[in-house]
Coordinates of C-alpha atoms and ligand atoms in Angstrom, one line a residue:
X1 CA 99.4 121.2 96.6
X2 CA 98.4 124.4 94.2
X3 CA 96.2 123.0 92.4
X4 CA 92.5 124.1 93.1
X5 CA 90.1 122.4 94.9
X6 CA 86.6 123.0 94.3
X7 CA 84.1 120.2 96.2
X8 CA 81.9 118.3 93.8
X9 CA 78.0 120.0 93.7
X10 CA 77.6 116.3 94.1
X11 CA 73.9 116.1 94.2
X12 CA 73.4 118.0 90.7
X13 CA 76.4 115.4 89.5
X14 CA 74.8 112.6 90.6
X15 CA 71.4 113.1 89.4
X16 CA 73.0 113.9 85.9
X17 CA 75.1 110.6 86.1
X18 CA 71.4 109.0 86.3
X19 CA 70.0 111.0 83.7
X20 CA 73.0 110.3 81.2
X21 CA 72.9 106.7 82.0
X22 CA 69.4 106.4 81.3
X23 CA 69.7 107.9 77.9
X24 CA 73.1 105.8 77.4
X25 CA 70.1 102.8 77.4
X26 CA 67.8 103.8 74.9
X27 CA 70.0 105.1 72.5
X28 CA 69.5 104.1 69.3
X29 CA 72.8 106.1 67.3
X30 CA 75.6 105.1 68.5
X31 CA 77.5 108.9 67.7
X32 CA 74.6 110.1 70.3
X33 CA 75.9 107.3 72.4
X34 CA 79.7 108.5 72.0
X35 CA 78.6 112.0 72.9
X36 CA 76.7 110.6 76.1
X37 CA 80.0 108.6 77.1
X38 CA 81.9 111.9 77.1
X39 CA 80.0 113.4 79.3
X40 CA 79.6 110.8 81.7
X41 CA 83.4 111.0 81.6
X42 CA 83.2 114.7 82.2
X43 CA 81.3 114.1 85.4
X44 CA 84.4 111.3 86.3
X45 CA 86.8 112.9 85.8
X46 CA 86.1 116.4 88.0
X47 CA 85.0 113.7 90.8
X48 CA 88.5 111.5 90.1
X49 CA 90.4 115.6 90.1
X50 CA 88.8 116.7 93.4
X51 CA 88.8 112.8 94.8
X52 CA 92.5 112.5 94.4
X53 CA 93.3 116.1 95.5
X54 CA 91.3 116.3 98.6
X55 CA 93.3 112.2 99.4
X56 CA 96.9 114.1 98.2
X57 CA 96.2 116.8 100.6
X58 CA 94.8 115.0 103.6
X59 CA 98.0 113.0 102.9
X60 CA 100.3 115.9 103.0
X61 CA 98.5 116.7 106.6
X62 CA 96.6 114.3 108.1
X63 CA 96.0 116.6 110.9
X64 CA 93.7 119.4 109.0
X65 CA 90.6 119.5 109.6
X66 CA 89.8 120.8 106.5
X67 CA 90.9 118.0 104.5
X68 CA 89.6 115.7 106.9
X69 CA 86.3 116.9 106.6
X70 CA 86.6 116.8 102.5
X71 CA 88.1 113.2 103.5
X72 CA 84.9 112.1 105.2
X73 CA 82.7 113.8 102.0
X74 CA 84.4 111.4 99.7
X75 CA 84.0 108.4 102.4
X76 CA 80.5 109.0 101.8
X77 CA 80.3 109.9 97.9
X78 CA 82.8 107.6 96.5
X79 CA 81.2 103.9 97.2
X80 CA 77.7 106.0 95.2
X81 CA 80.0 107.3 93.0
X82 CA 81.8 103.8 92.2
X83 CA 78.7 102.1 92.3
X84 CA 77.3 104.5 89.0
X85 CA 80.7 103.7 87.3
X86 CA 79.8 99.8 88.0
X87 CA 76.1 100.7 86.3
X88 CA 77.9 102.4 83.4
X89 CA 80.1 99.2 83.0
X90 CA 77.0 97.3 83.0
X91 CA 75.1 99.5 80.4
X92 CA 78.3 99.5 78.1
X93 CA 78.6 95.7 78.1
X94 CA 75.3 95.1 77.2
X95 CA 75.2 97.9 74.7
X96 CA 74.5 96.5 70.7
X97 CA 77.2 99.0 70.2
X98 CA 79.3 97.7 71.9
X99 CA 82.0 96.9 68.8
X100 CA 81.5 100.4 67.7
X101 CA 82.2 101.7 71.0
X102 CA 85.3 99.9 71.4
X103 CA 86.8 101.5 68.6
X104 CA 86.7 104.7 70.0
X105 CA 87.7 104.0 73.8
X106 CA 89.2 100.6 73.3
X107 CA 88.5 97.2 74.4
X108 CA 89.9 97.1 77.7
X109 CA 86.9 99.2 79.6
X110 CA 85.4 95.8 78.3
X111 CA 87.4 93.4 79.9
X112 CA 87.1 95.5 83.1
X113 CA 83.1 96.0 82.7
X114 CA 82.8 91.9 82.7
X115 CA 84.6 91.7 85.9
X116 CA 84.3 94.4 87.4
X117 CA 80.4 94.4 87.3
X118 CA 80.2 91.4 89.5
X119 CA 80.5 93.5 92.6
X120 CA 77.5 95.9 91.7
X121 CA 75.5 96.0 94.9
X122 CA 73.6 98.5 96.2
X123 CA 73.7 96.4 100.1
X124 CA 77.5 97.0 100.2
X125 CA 77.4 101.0 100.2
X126 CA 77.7 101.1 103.9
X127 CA 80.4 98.6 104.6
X128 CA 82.8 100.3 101.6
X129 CA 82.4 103.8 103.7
X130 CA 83.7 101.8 106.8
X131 CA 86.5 100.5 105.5
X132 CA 87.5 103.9 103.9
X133 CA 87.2 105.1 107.2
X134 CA 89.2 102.4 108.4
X135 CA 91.8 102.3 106.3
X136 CA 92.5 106.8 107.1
X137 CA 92.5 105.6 110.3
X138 CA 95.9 103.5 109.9
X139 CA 97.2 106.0 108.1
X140 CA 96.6 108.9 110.5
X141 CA 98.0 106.6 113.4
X142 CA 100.9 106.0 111.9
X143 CA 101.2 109.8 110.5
X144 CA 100.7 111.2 113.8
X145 CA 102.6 108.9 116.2
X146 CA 106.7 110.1 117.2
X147 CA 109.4 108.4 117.9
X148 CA 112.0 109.5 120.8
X149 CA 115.6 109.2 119.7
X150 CA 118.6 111.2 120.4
X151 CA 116.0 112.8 123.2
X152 CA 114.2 114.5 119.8
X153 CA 110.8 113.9 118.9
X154 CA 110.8 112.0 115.3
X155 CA 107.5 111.4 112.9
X156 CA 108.1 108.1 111.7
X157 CA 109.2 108.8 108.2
X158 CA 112.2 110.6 109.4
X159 CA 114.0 108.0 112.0
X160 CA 114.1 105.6 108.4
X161 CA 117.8 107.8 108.4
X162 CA 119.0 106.8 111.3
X163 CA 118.4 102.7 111.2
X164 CA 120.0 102.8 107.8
X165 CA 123.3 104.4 109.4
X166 CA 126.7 102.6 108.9
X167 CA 127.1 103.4 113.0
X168 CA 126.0 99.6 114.1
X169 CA 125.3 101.1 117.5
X170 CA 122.6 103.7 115.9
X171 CA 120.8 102.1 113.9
X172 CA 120.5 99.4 116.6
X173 CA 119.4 102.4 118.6
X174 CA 116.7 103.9 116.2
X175 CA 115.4 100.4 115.0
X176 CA 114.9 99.8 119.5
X177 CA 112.8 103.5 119.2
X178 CA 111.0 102.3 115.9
X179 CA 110.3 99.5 117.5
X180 CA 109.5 100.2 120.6
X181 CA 107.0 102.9 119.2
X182 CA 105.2 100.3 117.0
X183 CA 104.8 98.1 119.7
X184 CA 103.0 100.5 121.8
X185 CA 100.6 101.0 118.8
X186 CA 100.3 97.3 118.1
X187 CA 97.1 97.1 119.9
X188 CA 95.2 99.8 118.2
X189 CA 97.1 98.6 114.7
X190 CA 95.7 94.7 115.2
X191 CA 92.2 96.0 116.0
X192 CA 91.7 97.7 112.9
X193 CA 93.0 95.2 110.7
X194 CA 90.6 92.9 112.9
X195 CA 87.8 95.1 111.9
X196 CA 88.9 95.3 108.5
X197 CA 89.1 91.7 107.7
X198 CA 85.1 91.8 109.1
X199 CA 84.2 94.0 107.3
X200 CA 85.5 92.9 104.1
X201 CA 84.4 89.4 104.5
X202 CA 81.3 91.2 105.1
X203 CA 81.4 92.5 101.3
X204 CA 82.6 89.5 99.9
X205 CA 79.5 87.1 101.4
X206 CA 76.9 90.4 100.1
X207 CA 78.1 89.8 97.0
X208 CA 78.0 85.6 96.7
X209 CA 81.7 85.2 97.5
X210 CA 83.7 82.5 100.2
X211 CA 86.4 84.7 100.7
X212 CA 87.2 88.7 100.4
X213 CA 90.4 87.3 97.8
X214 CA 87.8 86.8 95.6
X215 CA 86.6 90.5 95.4
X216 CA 90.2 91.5 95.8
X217 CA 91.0 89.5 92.5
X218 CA 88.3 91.4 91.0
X219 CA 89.2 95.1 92.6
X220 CA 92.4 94.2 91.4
X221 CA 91.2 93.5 88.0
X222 CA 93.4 90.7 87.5
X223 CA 92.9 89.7 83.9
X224 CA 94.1 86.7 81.9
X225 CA 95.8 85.0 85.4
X226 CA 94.2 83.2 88.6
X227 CA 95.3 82.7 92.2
X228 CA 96.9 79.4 90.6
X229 CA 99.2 81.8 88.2
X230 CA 99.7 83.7 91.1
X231 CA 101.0 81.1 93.8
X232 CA 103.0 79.5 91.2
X233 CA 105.0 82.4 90.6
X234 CA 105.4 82.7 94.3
X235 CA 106.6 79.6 94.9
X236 CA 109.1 80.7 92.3
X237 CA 110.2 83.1 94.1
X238 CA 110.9 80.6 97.0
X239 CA 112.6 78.7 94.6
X240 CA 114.9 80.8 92.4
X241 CA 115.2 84.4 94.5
X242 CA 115.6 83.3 97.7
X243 CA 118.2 81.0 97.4
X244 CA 120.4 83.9 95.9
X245 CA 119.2 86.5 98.3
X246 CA 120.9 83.6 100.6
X247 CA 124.1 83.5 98.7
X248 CA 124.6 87.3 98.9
X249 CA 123.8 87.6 102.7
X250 CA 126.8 85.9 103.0
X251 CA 128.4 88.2 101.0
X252 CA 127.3 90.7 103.2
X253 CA 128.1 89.1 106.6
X254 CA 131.6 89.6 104.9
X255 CA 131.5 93.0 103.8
X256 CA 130.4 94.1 107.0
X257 CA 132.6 92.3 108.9
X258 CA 130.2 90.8 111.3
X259 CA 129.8 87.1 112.6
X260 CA 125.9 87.5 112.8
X261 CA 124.0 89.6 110.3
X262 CA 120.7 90.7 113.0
X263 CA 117.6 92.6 111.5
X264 CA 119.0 96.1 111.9
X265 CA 121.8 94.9 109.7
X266 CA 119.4 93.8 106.9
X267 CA 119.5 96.5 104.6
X268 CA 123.3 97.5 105.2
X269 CA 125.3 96.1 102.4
X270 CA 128.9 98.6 102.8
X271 CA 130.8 98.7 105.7
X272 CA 131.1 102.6 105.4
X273 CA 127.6 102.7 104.7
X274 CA 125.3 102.8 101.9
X275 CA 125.6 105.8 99.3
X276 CA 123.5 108.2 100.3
X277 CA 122.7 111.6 98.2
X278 CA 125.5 114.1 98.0
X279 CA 123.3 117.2 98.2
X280 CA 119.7 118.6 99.9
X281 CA 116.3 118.1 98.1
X282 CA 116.7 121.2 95.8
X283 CA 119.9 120.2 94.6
X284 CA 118.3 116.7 94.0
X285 CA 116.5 117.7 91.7
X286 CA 118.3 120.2 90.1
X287 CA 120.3 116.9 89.3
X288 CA 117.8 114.6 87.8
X289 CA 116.7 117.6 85.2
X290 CA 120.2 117.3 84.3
X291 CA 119.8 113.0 84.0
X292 CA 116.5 113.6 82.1
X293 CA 117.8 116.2 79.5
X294 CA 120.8 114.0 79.0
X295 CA 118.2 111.1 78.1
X296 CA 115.4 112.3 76.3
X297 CA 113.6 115.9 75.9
X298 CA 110.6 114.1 76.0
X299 CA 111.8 113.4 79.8
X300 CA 113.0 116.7 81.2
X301 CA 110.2 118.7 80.1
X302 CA 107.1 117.4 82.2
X303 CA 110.3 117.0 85.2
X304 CA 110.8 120.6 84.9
X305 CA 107.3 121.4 84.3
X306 CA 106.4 119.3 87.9
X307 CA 109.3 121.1 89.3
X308 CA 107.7 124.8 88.1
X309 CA 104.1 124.0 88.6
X310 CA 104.7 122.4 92.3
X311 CA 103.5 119.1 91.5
X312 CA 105.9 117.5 93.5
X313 CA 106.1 117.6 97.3
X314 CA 109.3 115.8 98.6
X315 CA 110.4 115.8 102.0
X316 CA 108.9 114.3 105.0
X317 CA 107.4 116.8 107.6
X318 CA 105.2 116.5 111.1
X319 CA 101.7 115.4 110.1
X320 CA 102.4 114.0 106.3
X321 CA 102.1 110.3 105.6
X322 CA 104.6 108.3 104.9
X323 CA 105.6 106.5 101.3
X324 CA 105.1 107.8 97.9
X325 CA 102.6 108.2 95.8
X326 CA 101.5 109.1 92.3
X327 CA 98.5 109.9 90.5
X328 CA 96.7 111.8 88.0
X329 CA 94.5 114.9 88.1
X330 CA 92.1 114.7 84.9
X331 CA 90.6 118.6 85.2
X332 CA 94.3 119.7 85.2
X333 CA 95.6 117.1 83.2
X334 CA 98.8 117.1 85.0
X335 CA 99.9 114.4 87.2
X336 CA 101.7 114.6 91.0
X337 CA 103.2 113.1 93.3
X338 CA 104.3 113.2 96.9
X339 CA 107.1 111.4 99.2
X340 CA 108.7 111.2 102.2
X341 CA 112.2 112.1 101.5
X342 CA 114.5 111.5 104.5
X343 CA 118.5 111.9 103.1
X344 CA 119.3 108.2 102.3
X345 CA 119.3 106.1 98.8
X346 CA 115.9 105.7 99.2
X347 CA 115.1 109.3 98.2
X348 CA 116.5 108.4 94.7
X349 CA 114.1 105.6 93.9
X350 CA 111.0 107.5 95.0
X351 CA 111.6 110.3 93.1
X352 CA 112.6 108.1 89.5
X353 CA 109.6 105.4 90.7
X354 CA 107.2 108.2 90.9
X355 CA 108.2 110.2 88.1
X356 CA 107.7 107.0 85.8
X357 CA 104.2 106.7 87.2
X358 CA 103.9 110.5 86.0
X359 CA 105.4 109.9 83.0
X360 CA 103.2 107.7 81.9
X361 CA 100.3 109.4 82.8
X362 CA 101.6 112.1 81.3
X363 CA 102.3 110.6 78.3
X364 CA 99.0 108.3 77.8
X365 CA 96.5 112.0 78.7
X366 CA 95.1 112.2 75.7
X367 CA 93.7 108.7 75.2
X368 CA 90.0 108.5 75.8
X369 CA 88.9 108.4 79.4
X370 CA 90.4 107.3 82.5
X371 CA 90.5 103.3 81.7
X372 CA 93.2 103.9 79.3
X373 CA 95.2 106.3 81.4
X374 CA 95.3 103.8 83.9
X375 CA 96.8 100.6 83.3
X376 CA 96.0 98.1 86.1
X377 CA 98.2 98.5 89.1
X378 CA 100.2 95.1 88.2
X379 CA 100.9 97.0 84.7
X380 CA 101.4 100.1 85.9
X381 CA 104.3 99.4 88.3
X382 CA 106.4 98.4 85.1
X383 CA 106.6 101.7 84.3
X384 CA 107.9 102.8 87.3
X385 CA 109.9 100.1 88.2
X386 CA 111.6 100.4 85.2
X387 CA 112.5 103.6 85.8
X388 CA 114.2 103.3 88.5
X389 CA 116.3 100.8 86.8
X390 CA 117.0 102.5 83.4
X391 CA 118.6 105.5 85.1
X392 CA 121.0 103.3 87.0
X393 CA 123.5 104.5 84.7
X394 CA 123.0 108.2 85.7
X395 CA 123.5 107.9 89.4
X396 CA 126.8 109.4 89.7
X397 CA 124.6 112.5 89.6
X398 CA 123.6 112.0 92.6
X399 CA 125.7 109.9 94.6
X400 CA 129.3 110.9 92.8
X401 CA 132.0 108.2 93.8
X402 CA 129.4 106.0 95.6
X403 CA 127.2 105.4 92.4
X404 CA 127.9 101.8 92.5
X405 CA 127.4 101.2 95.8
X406 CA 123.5 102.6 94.3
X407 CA 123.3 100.1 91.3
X408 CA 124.3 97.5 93.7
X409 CA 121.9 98.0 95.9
X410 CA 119.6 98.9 94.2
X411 CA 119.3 95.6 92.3
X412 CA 120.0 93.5 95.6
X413 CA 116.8 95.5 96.9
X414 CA 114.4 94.7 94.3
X415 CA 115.2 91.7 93.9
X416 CA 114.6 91.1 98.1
X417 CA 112.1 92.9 98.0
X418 CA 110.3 90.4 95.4
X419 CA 110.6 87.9 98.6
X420 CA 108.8 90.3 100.9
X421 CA 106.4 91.1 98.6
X422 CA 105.5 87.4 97.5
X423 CA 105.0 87.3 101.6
X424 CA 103.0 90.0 102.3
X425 CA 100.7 88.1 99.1
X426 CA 100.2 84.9 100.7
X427 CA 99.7 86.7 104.2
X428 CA 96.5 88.5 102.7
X429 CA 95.2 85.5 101.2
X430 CA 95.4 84.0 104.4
X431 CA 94.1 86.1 106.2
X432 CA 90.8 86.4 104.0
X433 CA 90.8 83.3 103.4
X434 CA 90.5 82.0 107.0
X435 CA 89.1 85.4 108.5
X436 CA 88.1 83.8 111.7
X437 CA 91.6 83.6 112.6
X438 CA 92.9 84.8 116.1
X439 CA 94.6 88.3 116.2
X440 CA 97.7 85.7 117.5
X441 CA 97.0 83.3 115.7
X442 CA 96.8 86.0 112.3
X443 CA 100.6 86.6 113.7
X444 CA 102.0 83.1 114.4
X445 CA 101.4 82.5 110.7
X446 CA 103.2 85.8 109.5
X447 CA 105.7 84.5 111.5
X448 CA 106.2 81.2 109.6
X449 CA 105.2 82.7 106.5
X450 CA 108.3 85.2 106.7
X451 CA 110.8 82.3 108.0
X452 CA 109.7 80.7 104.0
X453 CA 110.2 84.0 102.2
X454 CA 112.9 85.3 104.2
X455 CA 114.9 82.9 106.3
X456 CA 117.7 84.8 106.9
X457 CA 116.0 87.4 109.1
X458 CA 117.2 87.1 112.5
X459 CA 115.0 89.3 115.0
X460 CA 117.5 88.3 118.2
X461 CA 115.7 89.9 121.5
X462 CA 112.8 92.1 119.5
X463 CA 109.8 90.7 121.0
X464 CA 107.7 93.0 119.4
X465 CA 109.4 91.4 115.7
X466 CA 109.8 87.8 116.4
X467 CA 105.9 87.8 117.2
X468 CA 104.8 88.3 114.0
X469 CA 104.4 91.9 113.6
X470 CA 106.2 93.2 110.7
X471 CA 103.4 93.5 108.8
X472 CA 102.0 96.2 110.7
X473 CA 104.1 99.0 108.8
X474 CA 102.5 98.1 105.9
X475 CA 100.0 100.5 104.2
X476 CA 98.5 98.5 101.3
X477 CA 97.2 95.6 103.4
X478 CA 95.3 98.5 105.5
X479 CA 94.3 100.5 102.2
X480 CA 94.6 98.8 99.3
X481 CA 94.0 95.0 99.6
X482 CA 95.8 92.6 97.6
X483 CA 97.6 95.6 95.8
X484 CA 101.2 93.9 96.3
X485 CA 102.3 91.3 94.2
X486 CA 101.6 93.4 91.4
X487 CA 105.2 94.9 92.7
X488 CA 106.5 91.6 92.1
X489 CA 105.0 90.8 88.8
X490 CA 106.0 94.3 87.6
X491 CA 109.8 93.6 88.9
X492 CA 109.5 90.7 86.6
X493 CA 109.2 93.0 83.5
X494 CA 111.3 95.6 84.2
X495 CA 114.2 93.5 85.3
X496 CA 113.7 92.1 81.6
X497 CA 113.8 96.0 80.5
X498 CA 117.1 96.5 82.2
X499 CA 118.7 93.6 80.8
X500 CA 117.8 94.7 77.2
X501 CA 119.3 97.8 78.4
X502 CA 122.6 96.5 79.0
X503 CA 123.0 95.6 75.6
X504 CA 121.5 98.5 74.0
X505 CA 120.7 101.7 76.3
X506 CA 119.2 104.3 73.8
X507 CA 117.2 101.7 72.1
X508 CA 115.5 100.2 75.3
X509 CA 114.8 104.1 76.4
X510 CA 112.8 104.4 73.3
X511 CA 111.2 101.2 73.4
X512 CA 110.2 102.6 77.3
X513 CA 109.1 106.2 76.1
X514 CA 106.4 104.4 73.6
X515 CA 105.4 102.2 76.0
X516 CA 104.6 104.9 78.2
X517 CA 102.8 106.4 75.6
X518 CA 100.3 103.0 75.5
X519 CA 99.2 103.7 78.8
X520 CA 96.4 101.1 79.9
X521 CA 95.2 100.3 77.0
X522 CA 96.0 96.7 77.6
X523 CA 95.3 94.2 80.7
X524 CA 99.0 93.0 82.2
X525 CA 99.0 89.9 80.4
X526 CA 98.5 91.7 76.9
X527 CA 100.6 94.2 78.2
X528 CA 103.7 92.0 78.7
X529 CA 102.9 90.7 75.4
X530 CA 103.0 93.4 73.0
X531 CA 106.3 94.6 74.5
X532 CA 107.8 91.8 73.7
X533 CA 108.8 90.5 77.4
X534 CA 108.2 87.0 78.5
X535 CA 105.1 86.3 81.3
X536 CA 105.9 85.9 84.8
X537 CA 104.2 82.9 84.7
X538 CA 106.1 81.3 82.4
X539 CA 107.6 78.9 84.7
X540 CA 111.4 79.7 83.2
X541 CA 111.2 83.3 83.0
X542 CA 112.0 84.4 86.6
X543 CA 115.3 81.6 86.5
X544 CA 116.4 83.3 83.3
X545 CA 115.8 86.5 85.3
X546 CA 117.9 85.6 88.2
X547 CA 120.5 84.0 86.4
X548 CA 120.9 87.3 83.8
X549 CA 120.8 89.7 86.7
X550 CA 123.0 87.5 89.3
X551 CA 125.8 87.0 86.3
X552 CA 125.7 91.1 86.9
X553 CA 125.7 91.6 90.1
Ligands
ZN1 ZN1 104.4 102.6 92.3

């Protein structure tokens, strides 16, 4: 990545954090106290820049020692760091001006500060560097490990190719090497999820709490919902997505021609294969400027200014980590992104998932301070989500004749994927929830769990699979704890966006450009409301989704 890093004189930053916050107390104008609030926010927002550019980087090479070194500087500095912010929460909330306040940065760093201060502790500093230790750990593991297959030497990201391949015999081959590699791992990937779960529970009894899901639902800043919102929208999942993803396996046993669809199989829906890009990286995106000048201007110019400045690194190589991700750099005022991109569909909806995340960072910059350019992460996944979705209509761009073949998987996948993610949700409530669990006994349950949320998986002979391991691939629970069903809930609204689409395409693209341009100044819940889309807790609103979207499909 280009963009400079310069490492935080964090000592002088700190003690002026202190300073300002101490001034923020007494103040007695509250102009001086807007003044004071921008600075503070100065001080943010060059730690946020060089925070998230020294994470972007290690993630682009895990293997530097340079960026892991600037890796274990912020393992250190941010829980102090965070820790200030929560002190700053705490002075704003229990400022008398406060209403004054809130007309110039809004309400929401409000709502935030009366959650959000609960886990202001000064005992917890130690245990928050662990688990950020922890949770780099994973990730260079799973960076740094190769698969064999075709006698090559494969990172991980890049075999994803070959078990999506309409050849039944390889991608039974490359899901064996996958596999096979995880399972050699599986040791090293259950003991730091072990440690994790100790150390969090660790955190959660510090600060007065049964169970880690408590924090989480606070780290989450889940606003205006509870785990009872939460499990009833999973359950409704079980009870309206499922059966349908049922319905079109069968389609897809069909399709493909096969008497037993097997896990390899899963995410093959076309007997010649699914689309799959018609041209290299560069030519990729030399094809979504042309989608995003054909939509709006307001589109193609930060997608050609991203293009020009660098600000988005695409394909997979030795040492990056795998995924996507998208974020914000304040001091630039840009934001980037990276991803792993590999040749198959999946290469599309990073790259319009992750440019809807810049988009609307892009678009919400100049609101005041980083609690409005950042909606929470169940809010913010709309506006990605949704992008992937709005541009369906484009894809013949990229995938020619095949472009329905895209759509239609497309819209099988997200709607599966609500199923996995509503597992992967109860899994870490579980796990938290009863955290003296056995590593097996941790595994039995995915197990069952995953024969609720997704019955039709058939693991045949992988004993690595049928014993509860599939969650081991996945990042979030490692990194970012209960950051999952906010997929889900986001799904939920921007399957509501493309089905206004349908009816009226220019109209919906406007109602998602202002949007955008809203940022985080609401919680979800408001969010969902001033857009006019129903609540994914409404207990109807996922069966009208399902039956709008199924009629489609
Ligand atoms: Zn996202």
């Amino acid at each position: 990545m280009k963009l400079k890093y310069i490492q935080p004189n964090i000592d002088k930053d700190i003690k002026r954090y202190e300073v300002l916050l101490d001034k923020l107390k007494k103040i007695d104008d509250y102009k001086q106290g807007l003044t004071i609030i921008e600075k503070i926010n100065k001080i943010r927002d060059n730690f946020f820049s060089m925070y998230w550019l020294s994470y972007i980087n290690y993630l682009l090479d895990v293997n530097s020692e340079y960026w892991n070194k600037t890796e274990e500087f912020f393992s250190k500095y941010n829980p102090i760091m965070e820790n200030l912010k929560l002190t700053y929460y705490q002075v704003l909330n229990e400022s008398r001006f406060k209403d004054e306040y809130a007309k110039e940065i809004g309400n929401k760093v409000f709502e935030i500060a009366s959650l959000e201060t609960k886990l202001l502790n000064d005992n917890i500093l130690e245990e928050l560097k662990k688990e950020k230790e922890l949770g780099n750990k994973y990730h260079k593991l799973i960076a740094s490990s190769k698969v064999i297959f075709n006698k090559e030497e494969l990172p991980l990201s890049k075999i994803g190719k070959y078990t999506l391949s309409s050849d039944r015999y390889v991608r039974i081959a490359a899901n064996k090497a996958k596999f096979e590699l995880f399972a050699s791992i599986e040791n090293k990937i259950d003991n730091i999820l072990d440690e994790l779960i100790r150390v969090r529970t660790n955190i959660a009894k510090k600060l007065g709490y049964k169970s880690y899901t408590d924090v989480g639902y606070i780290q989450m800043r889940r606003i205006g919902y509870d785990k009872k919102d939460v499990k009833m929208f999973r359950d409704n999942i079980i009870k309206y997505i499922v059966p349908l993803i049922n319905k079109l396996k069968e389609k897809q046993k069909k399709e493909l021609q096969i008497g037993k669809l097997l896990y390899y199989d899963d995410n093959i829906l076309f007997k010649d294969g699914n689309a799959t890009p018609k041209g290299d990286t560069k030519w990729i995106v030399n094809q979504a400027l042309k989608m995003y000048e054909s939509i709006s201007p307001k589109l193609s110019l930060l997608f050609n200014k991203m293009n020009i400045e660098g600000l988005m690194d695409l394909d997979s190589k030795d040492g990056k980590s795998g995924g996507g991700i998208a974020t914000y750099i304040p001091n630039y005022k840009v934001p980037v992104f990276i991803s792993n991109f590999n040749g198959t569909s999946r290469d599309i909806v990073v790259l319009t998932h992750e440019f809807g995340h810049s988009f609307q960072l892009y678009s919400s910059r100049n609101l005041k301070y980083y609690e409005n350019w950042w909606p929470t992460f169940d809010a913010c996944e709309i506006h990605s989500k949704s992008m992937e979705l709005l541009t369906l209509p484009y894809m013949n761009l990229f995938f020619d004749k095949d472009a329905h073949k895209y759509v239609y998987e497309e819209l099988y996948t997200t709607l599966k994927d609500m199923c996995y993610i509503a597992l992967v949700d109860e899994f870490q409530h579980l796990i938290y929830d009863k955290h003296d669990l056995t590593i097996n006994e941790r595994k039995e349950n995915w197990r069952n769990l995953e024969k609720k949320y997704m019955p039709w998986l058939d693991f045949e002979d992988n004993n690595y699979l049928e014993r509860g391991n599939t969650w081991q691939k996945q990042s979030h629970i490692f990194s970012n704890p209960f950051y999952y069903i906010d997929y889900a809930l986001a799904d939920s609204i921007a399957l509501q966006f493309y089905a206004l689409s349908l009816d009226n395409e220019k109209e919906t693209w406007n109602k998602y450009i202002d949007f955008c341009s809203q940022g985080g100044m609401y919680s979800f819940v408001d969010t969902v409301k001033k857009v006019g889309m129903k609540s994914p807790f409404d207990e109807n609103t996922l069966k009208e989704i399902v039956k709008k979207i199924s009629n489609y499909i």
